[in-house]
PDB file of C-alpha atoms in Angstrom:
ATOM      1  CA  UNK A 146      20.079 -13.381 -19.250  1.00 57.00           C
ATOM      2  CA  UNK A 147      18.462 -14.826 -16.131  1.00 74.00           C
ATOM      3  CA  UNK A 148      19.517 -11.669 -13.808  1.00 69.00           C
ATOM      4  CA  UNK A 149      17.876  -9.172 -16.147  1.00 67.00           C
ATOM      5  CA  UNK A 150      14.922 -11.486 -16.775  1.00 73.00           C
ATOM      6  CA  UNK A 151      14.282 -10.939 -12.592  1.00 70.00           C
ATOM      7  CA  UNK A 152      15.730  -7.448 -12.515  1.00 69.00           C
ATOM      8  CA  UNK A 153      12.236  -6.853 -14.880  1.00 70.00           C
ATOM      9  CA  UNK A 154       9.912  -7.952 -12.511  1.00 78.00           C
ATOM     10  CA  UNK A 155      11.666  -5.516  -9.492  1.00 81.00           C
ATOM     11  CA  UNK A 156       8.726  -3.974  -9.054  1.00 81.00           C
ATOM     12  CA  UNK A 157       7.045  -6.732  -8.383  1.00 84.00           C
ATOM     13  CA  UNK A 158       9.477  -8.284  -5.816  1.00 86.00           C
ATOM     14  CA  UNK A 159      10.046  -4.656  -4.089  1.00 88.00           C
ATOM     15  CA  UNK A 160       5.796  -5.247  -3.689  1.00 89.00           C
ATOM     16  CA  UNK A 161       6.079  -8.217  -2.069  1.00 91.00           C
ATOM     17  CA  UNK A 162       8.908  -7.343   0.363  1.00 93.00           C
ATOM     18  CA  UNK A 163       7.012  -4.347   1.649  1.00 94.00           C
ATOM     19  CA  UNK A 164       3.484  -6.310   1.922  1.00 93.00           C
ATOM     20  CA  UNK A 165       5.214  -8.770   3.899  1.00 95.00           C
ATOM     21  CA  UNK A 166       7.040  -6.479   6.190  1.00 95.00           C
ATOM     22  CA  UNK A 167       3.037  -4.700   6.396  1.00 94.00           C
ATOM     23  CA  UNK A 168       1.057  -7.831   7.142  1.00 95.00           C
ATOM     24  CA  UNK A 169       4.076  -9.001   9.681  1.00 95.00           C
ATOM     25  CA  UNK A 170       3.624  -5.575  11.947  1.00 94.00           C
ATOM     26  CA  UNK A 171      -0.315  -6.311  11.668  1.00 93.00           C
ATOM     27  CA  UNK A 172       0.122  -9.781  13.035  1.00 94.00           C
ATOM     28  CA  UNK A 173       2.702 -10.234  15.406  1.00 93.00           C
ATOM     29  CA  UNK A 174       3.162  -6.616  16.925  1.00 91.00           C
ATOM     30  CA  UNK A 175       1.321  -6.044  20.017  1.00 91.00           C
ATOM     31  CA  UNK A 176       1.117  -2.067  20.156  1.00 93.00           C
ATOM     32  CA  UNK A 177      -1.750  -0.748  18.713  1.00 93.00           C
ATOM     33  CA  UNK A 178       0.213   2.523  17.102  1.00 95.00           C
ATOM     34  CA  UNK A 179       2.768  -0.215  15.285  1.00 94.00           C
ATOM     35  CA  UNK A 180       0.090  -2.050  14.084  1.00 95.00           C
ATOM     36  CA  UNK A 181      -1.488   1.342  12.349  1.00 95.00           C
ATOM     37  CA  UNK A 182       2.174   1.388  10.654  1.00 95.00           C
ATOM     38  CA  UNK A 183       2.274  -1.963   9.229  1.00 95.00           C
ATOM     39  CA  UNK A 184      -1.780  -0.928   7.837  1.00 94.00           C
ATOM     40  CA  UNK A 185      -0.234   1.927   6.483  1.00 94.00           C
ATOM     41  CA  UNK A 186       3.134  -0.033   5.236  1.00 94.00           C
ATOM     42  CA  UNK A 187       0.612  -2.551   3.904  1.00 94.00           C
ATOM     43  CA  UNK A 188      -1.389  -0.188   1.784  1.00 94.00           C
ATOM     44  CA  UNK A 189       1.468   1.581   0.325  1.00 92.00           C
ATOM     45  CA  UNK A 190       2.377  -2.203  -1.231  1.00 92.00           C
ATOM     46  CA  UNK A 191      -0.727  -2.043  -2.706  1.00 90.00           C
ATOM     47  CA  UNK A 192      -1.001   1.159  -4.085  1.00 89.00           C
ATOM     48  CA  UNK A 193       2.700   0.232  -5.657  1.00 87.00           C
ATOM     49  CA  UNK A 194       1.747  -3.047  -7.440  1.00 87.00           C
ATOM     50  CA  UNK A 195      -1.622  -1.090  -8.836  1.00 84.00           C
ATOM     51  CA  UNK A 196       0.692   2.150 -10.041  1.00 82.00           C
ATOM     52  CA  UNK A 197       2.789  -0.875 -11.568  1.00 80.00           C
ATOM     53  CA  UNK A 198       0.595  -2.635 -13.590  1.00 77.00           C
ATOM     54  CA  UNK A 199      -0.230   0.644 -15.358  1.00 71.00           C
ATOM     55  CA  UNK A 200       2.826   1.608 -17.366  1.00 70.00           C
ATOM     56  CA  UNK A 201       2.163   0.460 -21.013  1.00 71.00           C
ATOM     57  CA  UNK A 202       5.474  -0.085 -22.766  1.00 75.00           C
ATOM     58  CA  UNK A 203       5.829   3.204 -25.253  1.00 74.00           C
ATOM     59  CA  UNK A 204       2.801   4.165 -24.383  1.00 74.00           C
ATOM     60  CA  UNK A 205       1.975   8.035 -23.527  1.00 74.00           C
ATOM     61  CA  UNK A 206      -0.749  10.165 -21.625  1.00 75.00           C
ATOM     62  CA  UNK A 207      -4.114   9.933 -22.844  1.00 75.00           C
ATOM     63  CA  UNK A 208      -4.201  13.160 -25.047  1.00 78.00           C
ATOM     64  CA  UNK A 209      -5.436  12.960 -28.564  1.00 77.00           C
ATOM     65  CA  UNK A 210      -3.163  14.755 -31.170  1.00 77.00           C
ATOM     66  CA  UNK A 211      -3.889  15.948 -34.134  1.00 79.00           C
ATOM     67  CA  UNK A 212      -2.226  14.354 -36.920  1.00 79.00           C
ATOM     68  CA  UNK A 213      -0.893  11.126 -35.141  1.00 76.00           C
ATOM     69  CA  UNK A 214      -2.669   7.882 -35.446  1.00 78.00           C
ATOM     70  CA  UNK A 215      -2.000   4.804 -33.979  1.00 78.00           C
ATOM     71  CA  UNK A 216      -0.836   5.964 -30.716  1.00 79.00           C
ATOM     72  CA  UNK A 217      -0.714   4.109 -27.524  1.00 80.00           C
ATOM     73  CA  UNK A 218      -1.954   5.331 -24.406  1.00 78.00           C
ATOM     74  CA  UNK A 219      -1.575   4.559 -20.847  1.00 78.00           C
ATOM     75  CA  UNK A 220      -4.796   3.840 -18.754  1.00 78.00           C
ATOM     76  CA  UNK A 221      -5.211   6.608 -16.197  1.00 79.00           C
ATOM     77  CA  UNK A 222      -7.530   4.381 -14.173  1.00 82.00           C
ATOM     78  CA  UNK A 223      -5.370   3.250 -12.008  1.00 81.00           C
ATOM     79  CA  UNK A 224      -3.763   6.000 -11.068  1.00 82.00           C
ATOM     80  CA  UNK A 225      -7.149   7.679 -10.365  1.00 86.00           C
ATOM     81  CA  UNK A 226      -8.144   4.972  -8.272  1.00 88.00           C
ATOM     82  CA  UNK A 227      -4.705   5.130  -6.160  1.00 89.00           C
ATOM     83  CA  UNK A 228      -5.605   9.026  -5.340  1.00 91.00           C
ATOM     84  CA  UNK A 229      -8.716   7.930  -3.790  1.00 93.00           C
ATOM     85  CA  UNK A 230      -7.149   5.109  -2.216  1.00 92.00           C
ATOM     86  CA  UNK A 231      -4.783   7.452  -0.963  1.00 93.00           C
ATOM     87  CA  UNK A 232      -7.376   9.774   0.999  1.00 94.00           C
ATOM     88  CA  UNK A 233      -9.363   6.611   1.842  1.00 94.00           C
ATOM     89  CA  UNK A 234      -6.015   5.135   3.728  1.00 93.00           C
ATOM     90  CA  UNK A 235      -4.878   8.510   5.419  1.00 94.00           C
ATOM     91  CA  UNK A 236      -8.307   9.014   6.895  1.00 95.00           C
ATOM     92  CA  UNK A 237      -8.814   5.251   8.392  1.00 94.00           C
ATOM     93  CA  UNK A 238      -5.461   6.093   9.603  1.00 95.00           C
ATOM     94  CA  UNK A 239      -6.853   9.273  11.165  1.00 96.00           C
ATOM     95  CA  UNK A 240      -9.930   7.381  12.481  1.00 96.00           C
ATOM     96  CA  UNK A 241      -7.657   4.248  14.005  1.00 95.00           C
ATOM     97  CA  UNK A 242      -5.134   6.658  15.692  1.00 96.00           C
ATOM     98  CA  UNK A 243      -8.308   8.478  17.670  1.00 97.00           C
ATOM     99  CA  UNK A 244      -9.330   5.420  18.369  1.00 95.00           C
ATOM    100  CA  UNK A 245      -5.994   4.148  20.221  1.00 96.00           C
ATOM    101  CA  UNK A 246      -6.020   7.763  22.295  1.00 96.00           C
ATOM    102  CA  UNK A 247      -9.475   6.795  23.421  1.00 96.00           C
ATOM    103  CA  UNK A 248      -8.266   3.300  24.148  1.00 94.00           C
ATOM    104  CA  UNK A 249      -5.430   4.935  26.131  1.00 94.00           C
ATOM    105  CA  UNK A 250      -7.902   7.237  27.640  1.00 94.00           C
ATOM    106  CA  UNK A 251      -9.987   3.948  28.917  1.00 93.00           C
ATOM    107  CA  UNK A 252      -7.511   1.731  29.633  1.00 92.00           C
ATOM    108  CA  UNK A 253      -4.069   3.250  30.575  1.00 91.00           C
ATOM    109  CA  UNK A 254      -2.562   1.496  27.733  1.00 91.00           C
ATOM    110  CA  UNK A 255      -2.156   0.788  23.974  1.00 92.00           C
ATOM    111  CA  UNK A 256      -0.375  -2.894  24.199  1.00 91.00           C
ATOM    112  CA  UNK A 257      -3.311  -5.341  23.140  1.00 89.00           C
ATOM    113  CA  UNK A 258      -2.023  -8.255  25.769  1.00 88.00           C
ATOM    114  CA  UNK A 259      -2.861  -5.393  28.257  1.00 90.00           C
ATOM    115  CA  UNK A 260      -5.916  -4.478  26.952  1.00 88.00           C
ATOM    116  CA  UNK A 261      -6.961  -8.055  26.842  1.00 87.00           C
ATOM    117  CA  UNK A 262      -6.170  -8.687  30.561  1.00 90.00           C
ATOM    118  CA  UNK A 263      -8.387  -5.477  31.460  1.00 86.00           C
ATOM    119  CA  UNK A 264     -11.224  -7.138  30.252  1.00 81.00           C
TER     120      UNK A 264
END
């Protein structure tokens, strides 16, 4: 009864496997492009712990019916604020990788121990 107990909180421990594996590319990596991927790794962890919180147990999309009372509805919130977390995320991306090709323009180099020394 244990193992299933867990097994309902996968979600949750899928999360925190992939937000580790994100903030671990930010820190230790010293190329500029992998640490863009671990941001990006690291914001898809969020967006899935936010998309899991939402699901209501037997509960349906917010659409009034005629006739049935007592329904219980998921929140759409969430998932509305994960779209624009979505476009906010791919266009930092955007903005951080034209940064790197006009650090690479300037410097020779994307490594950050390289860039350092340059200075």
């Amino acid at each position: 009864m244990k193992f299933l107990e867990l097994l309902g909180y996968f979600n949750y421990w899928v999360f925190a496997i992939i937000l580790t594996v994100g903030l671990f590319a930010v820190i230790s990596k010293a190329n500029l492009i992998k640490k863009l991927i671990g941001l990006s790794i690291f914001q898809s962890a969020v967006f899935l712990m936010y998309i899991t919180m939402d699901k209501v147990e037997g509960g349906t999309a917010p659409i009034i019916q005629a006739g049935v009372e007592n329904q219980i509805f998921s929140n759409p919130l969430p998932q509305v604020l994960i779209l624009t977390a979505i476009v906010v995320g791919v266009s930092t991306l955007a903005l951080g990788l034209a940064l790197v090709v006009r650090i690479n323009e300037c410097y020779g180099t994307i490594e950050e121990n390289e860039i350092l020394d340059a200075d």
